[in-house]
XYZ file of C-alpha atoms in Angstrom:
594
model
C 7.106 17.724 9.613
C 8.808 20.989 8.162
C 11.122 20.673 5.542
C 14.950 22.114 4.753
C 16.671 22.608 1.864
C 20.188 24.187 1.423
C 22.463 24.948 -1.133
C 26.461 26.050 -1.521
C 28.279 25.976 -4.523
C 28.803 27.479 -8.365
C 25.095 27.599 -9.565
C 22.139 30.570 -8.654
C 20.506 29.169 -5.418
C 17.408 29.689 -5.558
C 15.924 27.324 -8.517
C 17.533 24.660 -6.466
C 15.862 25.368 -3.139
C 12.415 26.660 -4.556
C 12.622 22.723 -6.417
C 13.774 20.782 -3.224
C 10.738 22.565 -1.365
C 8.336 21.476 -3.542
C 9.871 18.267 -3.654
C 9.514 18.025 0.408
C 5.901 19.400 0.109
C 4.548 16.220 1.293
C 5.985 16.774 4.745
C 2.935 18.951 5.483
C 3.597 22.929 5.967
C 1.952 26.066 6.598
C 4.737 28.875 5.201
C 7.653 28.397 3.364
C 10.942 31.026 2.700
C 14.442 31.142 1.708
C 17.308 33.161 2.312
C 20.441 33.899 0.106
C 23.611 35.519 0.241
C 24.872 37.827 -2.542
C 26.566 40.995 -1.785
C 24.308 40.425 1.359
C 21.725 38.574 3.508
C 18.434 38.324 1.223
C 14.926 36.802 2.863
C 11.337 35.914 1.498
C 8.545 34.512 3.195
C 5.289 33.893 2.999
C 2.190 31.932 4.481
C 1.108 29.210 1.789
C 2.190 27.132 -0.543
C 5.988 26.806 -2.257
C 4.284 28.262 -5.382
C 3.080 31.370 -3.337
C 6.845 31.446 -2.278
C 8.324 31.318 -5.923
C 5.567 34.297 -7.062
C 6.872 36.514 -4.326
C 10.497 35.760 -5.463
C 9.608 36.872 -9.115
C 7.651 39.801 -8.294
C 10.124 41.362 -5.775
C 13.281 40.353 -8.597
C 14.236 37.177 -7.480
C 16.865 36.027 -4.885
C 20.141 36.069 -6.169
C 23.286 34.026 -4.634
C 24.869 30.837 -4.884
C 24.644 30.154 -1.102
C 20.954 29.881 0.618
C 18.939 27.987 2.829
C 15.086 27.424 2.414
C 12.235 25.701 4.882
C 8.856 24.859 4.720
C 7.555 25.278 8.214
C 4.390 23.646 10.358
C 3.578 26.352 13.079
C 4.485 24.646 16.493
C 5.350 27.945 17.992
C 3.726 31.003 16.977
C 0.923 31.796 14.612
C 0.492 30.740 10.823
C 2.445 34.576 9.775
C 4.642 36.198 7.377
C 6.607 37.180 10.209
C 7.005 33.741 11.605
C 8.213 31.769 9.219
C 11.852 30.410 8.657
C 14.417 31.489 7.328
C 14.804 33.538 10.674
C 17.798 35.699 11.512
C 19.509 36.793 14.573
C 19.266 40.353 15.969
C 19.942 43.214 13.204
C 21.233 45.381 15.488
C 24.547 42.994 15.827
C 24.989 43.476 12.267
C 26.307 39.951 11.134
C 23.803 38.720 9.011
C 22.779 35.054 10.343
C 20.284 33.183 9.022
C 18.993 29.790 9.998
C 16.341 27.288 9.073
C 14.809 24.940 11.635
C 13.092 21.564 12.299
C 11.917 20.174 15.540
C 11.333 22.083 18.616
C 13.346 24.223 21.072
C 12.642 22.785 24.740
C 14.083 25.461 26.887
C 13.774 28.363 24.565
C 11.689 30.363 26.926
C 14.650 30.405 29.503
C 16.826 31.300 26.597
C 14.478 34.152 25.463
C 14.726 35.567 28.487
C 18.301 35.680 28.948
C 18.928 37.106 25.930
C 16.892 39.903 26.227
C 18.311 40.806 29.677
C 21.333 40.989 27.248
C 20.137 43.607 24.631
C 18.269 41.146 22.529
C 14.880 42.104 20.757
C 12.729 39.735 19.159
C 10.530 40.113 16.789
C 8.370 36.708 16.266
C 7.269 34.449 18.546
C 8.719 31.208 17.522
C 11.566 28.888 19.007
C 13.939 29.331 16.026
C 14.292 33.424 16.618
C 16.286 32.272 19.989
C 18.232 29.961 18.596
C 19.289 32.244 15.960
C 19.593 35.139 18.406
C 22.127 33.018 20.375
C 24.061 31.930 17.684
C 24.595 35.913 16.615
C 25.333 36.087 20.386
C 28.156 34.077 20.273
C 29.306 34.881 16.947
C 33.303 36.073 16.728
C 34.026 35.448 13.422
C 33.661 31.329 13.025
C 29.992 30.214 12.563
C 30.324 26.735 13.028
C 32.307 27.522 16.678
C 29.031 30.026 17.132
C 26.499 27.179 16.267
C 28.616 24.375 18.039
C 28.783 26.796 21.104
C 24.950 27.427 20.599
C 23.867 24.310 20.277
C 25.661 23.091 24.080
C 23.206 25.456 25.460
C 19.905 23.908 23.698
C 17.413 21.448 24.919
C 15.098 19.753 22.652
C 15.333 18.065 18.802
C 16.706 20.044 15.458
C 18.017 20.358 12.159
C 19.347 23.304 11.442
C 21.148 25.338 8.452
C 23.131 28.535 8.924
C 24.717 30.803 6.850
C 26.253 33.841 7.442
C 26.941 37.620 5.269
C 30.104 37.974 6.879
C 31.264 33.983 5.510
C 29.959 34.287 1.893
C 31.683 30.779 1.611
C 30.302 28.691 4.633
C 27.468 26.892 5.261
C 26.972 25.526 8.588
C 24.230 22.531 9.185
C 23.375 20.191 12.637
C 21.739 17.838 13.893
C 19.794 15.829 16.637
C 16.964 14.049 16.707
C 15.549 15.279 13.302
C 16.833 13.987 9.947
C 19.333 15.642 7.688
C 21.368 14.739 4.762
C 24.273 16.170 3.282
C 24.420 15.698 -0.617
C 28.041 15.538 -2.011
C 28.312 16.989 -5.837
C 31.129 18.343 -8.034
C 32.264 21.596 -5.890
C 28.660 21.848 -4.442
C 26.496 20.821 -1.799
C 23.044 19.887 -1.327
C 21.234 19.348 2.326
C 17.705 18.420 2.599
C 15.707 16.571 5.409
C 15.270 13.811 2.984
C 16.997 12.526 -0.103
C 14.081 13.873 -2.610
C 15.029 16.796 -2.130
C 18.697 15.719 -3.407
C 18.928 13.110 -6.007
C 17.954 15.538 -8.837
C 21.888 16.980 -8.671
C 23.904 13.748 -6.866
C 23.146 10.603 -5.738
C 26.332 10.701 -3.160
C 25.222 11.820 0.463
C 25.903 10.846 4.430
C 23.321 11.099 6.665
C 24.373 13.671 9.825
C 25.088 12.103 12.825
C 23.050 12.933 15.749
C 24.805 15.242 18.055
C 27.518 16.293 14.736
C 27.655 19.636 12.718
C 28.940 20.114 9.457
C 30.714 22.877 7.932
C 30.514 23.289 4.272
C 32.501 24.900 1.513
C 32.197 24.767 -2.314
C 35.050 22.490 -2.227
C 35.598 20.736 0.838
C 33.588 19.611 4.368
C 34.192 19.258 7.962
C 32.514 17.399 10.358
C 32.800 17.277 13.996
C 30.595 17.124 17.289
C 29.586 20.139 19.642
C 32.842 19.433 21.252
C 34.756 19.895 18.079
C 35.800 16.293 18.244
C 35.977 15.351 14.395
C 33.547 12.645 12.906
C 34.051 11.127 9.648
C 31.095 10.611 7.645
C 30.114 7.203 5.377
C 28.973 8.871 2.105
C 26.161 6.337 0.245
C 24.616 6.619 -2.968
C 21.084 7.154 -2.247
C 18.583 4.282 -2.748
C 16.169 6.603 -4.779
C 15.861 6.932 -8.701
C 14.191 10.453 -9.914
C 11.438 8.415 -11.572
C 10.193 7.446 -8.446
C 9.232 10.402 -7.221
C 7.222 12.152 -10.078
C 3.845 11.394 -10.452
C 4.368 9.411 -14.127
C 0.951 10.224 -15.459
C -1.142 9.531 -12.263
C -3.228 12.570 -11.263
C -1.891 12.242 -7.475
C 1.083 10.809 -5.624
C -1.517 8.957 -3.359
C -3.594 7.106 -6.741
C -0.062 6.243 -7.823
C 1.385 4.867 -4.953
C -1.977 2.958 -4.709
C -1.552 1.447 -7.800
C 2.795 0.720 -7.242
C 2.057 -2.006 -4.489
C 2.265 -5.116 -6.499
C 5.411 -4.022 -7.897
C 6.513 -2.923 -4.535
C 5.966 -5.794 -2.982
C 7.213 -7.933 -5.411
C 10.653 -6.039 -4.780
C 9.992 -6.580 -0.811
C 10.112 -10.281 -1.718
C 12.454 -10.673 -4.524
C 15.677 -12.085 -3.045
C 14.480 -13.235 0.166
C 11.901 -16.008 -0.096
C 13.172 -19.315 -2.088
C 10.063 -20.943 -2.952
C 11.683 -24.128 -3.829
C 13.207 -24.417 -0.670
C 10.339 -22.864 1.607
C 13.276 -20.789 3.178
C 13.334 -17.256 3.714
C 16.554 -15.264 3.970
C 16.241 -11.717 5.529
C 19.728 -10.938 5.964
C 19.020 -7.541 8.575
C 18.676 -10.609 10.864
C 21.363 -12.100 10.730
C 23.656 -12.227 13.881
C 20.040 -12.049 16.517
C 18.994 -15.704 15.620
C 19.328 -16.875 19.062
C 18.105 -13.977 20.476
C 14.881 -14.046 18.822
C 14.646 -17.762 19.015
C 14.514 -17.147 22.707
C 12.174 -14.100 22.873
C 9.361 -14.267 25.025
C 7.573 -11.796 24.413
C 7.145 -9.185 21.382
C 5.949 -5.716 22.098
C 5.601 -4.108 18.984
C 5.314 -0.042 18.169
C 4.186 2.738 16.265
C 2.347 5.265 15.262
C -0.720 5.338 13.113
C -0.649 3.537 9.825
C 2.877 1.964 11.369
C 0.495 1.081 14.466
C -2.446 -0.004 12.554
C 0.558 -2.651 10.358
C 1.990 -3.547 13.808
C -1.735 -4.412 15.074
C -1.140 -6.933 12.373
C 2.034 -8.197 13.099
C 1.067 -8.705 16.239
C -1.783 -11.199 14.842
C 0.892 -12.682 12.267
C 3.029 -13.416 15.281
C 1.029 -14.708 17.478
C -0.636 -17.417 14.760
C 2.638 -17.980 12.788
C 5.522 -17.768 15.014
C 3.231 -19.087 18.346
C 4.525 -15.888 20.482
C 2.974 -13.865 22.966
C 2.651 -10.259 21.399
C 1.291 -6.997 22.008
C 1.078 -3.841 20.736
C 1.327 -0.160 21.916
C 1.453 3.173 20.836
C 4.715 4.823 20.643
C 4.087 7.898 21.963
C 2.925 6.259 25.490
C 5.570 4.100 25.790
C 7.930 5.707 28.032
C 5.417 8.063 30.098
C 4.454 4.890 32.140
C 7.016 1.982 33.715
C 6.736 -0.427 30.836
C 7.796 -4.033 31.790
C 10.229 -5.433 29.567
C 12.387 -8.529 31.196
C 14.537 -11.019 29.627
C 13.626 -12.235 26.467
C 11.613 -9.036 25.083
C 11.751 -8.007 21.764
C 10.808 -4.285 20.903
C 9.370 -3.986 17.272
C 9.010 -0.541 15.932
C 7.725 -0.099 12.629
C 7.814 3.430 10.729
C 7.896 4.588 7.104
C 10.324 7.287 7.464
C 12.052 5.775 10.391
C 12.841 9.440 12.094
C 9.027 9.554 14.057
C 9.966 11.707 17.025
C 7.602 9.135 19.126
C 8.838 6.010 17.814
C 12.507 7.004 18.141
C 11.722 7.773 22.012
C 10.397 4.754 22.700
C 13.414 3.135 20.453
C 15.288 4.523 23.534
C 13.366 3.472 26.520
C 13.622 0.117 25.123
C 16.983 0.142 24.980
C 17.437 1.609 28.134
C 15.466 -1.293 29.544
C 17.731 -3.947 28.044
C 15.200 -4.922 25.286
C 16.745 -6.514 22.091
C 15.484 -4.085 19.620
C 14.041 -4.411 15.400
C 12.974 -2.450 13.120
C 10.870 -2.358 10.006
C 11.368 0.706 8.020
C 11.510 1.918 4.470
C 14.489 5.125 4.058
C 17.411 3.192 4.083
C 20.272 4.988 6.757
C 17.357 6.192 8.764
C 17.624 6.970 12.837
C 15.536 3.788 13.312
C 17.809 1.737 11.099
C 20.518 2.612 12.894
C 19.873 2.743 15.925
C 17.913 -0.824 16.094
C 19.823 -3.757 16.823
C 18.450 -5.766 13.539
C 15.558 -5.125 11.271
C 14.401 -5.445 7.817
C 13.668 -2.510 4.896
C 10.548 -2.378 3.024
C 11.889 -1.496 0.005
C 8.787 -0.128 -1.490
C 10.405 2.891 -2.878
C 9.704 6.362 -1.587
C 6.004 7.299 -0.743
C 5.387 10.869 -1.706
C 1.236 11.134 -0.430
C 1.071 12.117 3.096
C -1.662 9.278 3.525
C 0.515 5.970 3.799
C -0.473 3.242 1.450
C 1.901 0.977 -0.126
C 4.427 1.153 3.421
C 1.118 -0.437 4.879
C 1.450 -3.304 2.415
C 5.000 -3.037 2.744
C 4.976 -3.211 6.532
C 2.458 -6.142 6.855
C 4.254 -8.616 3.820
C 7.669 -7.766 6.037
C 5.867 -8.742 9.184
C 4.239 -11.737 7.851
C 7.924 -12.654 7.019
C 9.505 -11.741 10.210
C 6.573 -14.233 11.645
C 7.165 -16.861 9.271
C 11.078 -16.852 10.127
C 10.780 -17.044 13.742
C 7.687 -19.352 13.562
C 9.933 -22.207 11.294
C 12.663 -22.185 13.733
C 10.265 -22.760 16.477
C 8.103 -25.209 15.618
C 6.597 -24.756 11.978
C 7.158 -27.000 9.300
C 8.771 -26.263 5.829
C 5.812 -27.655 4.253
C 3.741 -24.889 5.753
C 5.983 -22.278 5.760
C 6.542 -23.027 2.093
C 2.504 -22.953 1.449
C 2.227 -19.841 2.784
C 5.411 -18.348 0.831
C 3.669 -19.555 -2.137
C 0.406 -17.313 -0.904
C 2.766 -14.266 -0.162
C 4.190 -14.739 -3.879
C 0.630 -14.436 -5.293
C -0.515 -11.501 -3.474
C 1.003 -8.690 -5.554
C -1.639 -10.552 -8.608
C -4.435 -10.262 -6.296
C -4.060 -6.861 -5.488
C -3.869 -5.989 -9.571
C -6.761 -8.048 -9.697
C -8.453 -5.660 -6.989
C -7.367 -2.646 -8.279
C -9.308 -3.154 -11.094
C -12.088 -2.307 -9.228
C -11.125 1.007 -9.052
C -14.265 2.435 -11.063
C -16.906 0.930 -9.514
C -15.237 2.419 -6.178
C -15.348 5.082 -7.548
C -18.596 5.218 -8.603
C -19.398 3.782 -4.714
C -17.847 6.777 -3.428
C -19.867 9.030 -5.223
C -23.104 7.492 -4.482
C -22.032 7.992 -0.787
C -19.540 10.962 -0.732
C -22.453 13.678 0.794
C -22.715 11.181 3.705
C -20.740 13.280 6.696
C -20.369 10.162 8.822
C -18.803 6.726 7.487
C -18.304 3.913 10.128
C -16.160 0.489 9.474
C -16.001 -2.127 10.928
C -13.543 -5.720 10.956
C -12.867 -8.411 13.200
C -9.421 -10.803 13.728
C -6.808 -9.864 11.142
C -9.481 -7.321 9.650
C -9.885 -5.416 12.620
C -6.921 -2.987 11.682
C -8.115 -2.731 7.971
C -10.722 -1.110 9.871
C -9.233 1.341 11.566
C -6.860 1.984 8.904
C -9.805 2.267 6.605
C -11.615 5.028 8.064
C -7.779 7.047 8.972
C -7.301 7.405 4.997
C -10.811 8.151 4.798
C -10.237 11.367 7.623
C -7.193 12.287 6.633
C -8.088 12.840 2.979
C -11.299 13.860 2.525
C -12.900 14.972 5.842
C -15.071 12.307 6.576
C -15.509 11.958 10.044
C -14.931 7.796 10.335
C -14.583 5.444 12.876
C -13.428 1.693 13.283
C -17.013 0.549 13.710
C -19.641 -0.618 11.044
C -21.274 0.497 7.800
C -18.038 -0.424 5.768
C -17.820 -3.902 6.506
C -14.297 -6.203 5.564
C -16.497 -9.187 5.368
C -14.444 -12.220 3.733
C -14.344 -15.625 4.281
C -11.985 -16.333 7.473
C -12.798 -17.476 11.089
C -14.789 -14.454 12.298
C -17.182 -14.804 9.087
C -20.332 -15.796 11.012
C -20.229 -13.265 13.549
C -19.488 -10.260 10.696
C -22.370 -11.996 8.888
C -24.473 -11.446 11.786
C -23.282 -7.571 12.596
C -24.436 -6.670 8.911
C -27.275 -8.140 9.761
C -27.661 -6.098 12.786
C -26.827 -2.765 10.538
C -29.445 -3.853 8.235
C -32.069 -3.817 10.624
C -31.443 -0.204 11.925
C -31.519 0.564 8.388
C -27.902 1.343 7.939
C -26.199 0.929 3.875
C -23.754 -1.552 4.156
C -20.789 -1.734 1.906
C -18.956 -5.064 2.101
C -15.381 -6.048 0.921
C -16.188 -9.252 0.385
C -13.924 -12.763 -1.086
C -14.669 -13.113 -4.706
C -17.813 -15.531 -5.596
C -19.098 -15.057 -1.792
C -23.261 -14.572 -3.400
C -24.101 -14.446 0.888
C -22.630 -11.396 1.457
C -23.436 -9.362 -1.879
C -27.149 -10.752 -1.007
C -27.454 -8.582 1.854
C -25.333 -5.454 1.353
C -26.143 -2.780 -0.454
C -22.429 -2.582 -2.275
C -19.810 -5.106 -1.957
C -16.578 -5.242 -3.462
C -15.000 -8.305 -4.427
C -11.667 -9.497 -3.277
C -9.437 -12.713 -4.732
C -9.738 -15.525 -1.744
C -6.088 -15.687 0.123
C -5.197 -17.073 3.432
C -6.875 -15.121 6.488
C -3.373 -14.146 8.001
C -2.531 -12.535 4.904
C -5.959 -10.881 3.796
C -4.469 -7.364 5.054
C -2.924 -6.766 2.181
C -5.571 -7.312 -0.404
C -8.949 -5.563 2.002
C -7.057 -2.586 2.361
C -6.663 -1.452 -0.948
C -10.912 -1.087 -1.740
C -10.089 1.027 1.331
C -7.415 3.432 -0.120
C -9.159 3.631 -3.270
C -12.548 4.518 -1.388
C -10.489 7.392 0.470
C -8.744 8.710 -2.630
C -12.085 8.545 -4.688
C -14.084 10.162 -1.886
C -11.614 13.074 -1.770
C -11.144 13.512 -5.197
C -15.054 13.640 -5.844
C -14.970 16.638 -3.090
C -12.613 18.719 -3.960
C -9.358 17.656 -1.451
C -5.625 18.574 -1.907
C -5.359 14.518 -1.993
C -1.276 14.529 -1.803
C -1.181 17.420 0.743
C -4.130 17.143 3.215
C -4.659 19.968 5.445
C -3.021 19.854 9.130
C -0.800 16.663 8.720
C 2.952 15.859 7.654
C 4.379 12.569 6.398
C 6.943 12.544 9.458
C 6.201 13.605 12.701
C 9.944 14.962 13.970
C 7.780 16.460 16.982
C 6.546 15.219 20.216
């Protein structure tokens, strides 16, 4: 949700940020701006896209300066507006120039609005940031990083922020906590971004901020230090992201591509930790917790919706493979009730971007509880990955679409290995855990195999695309593909969908008969059935009015080969009406807010 971008160094600004906000745009916005300094404090904003942005910019003859900040904001406080979009800038009247860019939200910034205007303070929008910025012009004397480490003390709530200053032509000042920020390291410049896409185009060399740590930055050197001033040393990383990864490379849309990526991702979510010849599988984020979660109990595992829908999954994969008792919950209950967790509880929390605002707070309930903790996420360095006690990446490469796909995948192969490792030093034997490695292995063919059908979904989709109300429906293992279905299906074109029939995942596993029988059921009410159906199954294309074949693979691991008729069906549909398929309306990629 919301994006930053900031720049300080030797080159004009403002290419640089108006590129790293377009290359965030799949974070979900509403307005976007930048601000630069030159001989002083320059600001555009507007509501829309990046593009409307980079007009304005031209029109009004540009936005010189090599030091500026930019954001792409999702209203949370205050109306879609001109006037309320970031950058925002403390009160003119004060006369230093501050202006700061903002994710996540300000908790007490009511009580801080109205203490600062009982000091002389007038405000002009009605968001959060304003007061924040306000406060740091407050307690500006000449040092902004003491001003936005004093500023900061005072605030309740989740940000990332970036400040810069017309009195400190040479400084830029950026914090954190709770909401992600990275601090690319070039030759006698600096990049910050919420995410490294917005980065790896001029250095691959970054640290992630620490939560609770500012950083001040000049062209040639950096501090970092807590609110308290005690000095932090950061771990700079190359960042696990090539440029080609995130262009669309001849796909039409970020969401058709990453559609079509998931064999090779998943062959790279394999490679190097399953030895077929051995039926062994090595996931070294484990390593060090092998008594632990040969003890576990219990496995409550946690996310938020496509994470949810995989750990709905998981929980299925554990249960059959690894024989443990496992449930799953939604993140963002977790902690507003008195969850049990006793001895022996693992706490699985599965996220793509591993900084969801929900997931990380019931990360720390968990831990609070004494619950050994895991994770399964995909951005390498991420608050999840560090703050679990073991987990394992997805490494699926970076997903650009705001509608999930191959993390899904991603998320349900690393599951079903998580399952499988626990379950063969339980009680499974090599001989089984090495016939179902040989099934993972040959997934990433079935799902080329299935995207091959791509036209005739198409074609489904179009047949059907008028239709205002779509209903799915699964059972056992299929039961998430169902909701997960019908999510893409909302998100991207519209549809109003639920997890209940028309579109039915009807292959050949143990709840066969009884799907069988609810198609049936539709049939006689004079519904249209479409079926995902296993390949050479003559019942089920007998009886539905469009069924789409998928190659026959063990039930536990049919996930990962019914869900992508689904994704295609959702693309297609949204496509064939007209949808923004990479950017729907009124959703972000990361959710950084409660």
């Amino acid at each position: 949700m919301c994006g930053i971008v900031a720049y300080i160094g030797k080159r004009e600004c403002a290419p640089i940020l108006i590129e790293g906000l377009k290359r965030l745009e799949y974070r979900g916005y509403d307005s976007a701006g930048i601000a630069a300094i030159d001989g002083g404090l320059k600001r555009e904003r507007c509501v829309g896209r990046v593009a409307a942005l980079e007009q304005k910019i031209e029109e009004l003859g540009g936005c010189e300066g090599t030091l500026g900040i930019a954001h792409t904001r999702w209203a949370t406080h205050g109306a879609v507006t001109d006037n309320n979009a970031h950058p925002h800038r403390d009160d003119e009247a004060m006369g230093h120039g501050i202006a700061i860019v903002h994710n996540g939200i300000i908790e007490n910034y009511s009580s801080l609005r109205t203490w600062l205007t009982g000091h002389g303070h007038t405000f002009r929008t009605e968001t959060d940031t304003e007061v924040l910025a306000h406060l740091i012009g407050h307690l500006y004397k000449g040092d902004l990083m003491a001003a936005v480490q004093g500023a900061l003390k005072q605030v309740t709530g989740a940000y990332a922020i970036a400040a810069i200053c017309e009195k400190e032509k040479d400084t830029l000042v950026v914090a954190r906590k709770g909401s992600p920020l990275i601090v690319g390291v070039g030759d006698d410049e600096y990049v910050v971004a919420s995410d490294g896409s917005a980065i790896v185009a001029h250095t691959k060399q970054a640290f992630t901020l620490a939560d609770g740590c500012v950083a001040k930055l000049t062209r040639d050197a950096f501090k970092t230090a807590t609110l308290d001033d005690t000095p932090w040393t950061p771990e700079i990383r190359e960042l696990d992201i090539d440029l080609a990864q995130i262009e669309l490379g001849g796909f039409d849309h970020y969401m058709a591509k990453e559609i079509h990526e998931q064999p090779a991702s998943l062959r790279t979510t394999l490679r190097g930790r399953v030895d077929l010849a051995s039926g062994e599988i090595v996931l070294g984020g484990l390593t060090g917790f092998e008594r632990e979660l040969n003890r576990a109990r219990r496995v409550i595992v946690m996310g938020q919706g496509t994470a949810l829908h995989a750990g709905m999954v998981a929980r299925f994969l554990l249960e059959d493979l690894a024989k443990i008792h496992a449930e799953h919950d939604f993140a963002s209950e977790f902690r507003y009730r008195n969850p049990i967790v006793d001895e022996g509880t693992i706490a699985l929390f599965i996220s793509q971007s591993g900084e969801t605002a929900d997931t990380l707070a019931a990360l720390g309930e968990s831990k609070r509880r004494g619950a050994t903790t895991l994770g399964i996420v995909n951005v390498v360095g991420s608050t999840i990955a560090r703050e679990t006690d073991a987990g394992v990446y997805l490494r699926v490469g970076p997903e650009i679409g705001v509608a999930s796909t191959k993390a899904f995948t991603g998320q349900v192969m690393v599951a079903a290995m998580v399952a499988l490792w626990m379950g063969r030093r339980r009680f499974l034997s090599q001989d089984v855990v090495k016939t179902y490695l040989e099934a993972m292995y040959a997934i990433p063919a079935a799902i080329e195999h299935t995207l091959l059908a791509s036209d005739q979904v198409r074609a489904i989709a179009s047949r059907y695309v008028d239709r205002e109300n779509w209903l799915f429906l699964g059972r056992g293992v299929n039961y998430p593909v169902a909701l997960e279905g019908p999510l893409k299906l909302k998100k991207n074109s519209y549809i109003h969908a639920e997890g209940m029939p028309v579109v039915f995942i009807a292959t050949k596993n143990s709840q066969y008969e009884k799907v069988l029988s609810n198609i049936q059921e539709v049939r006689s009410r004079g519904g249209h059935v479409i079926a995902v159906a296993t390949e050479g199954d003559d019942h089920v294309a007998g009886v539905a009015q469009e069924t789409i074949f998928v190659p026959d693979v063990p039930e536990a691991l049919q996930p990962l080969v019914t869900v992508v008729p689904l994704q295609l069906l959702a693309y297609h549909a949204a496509v064939l009406r007209g949808k923004d398929v990479d950017k729907p309306r009124n959703l972000a990629k990361s959710v950084t807010v409660e």
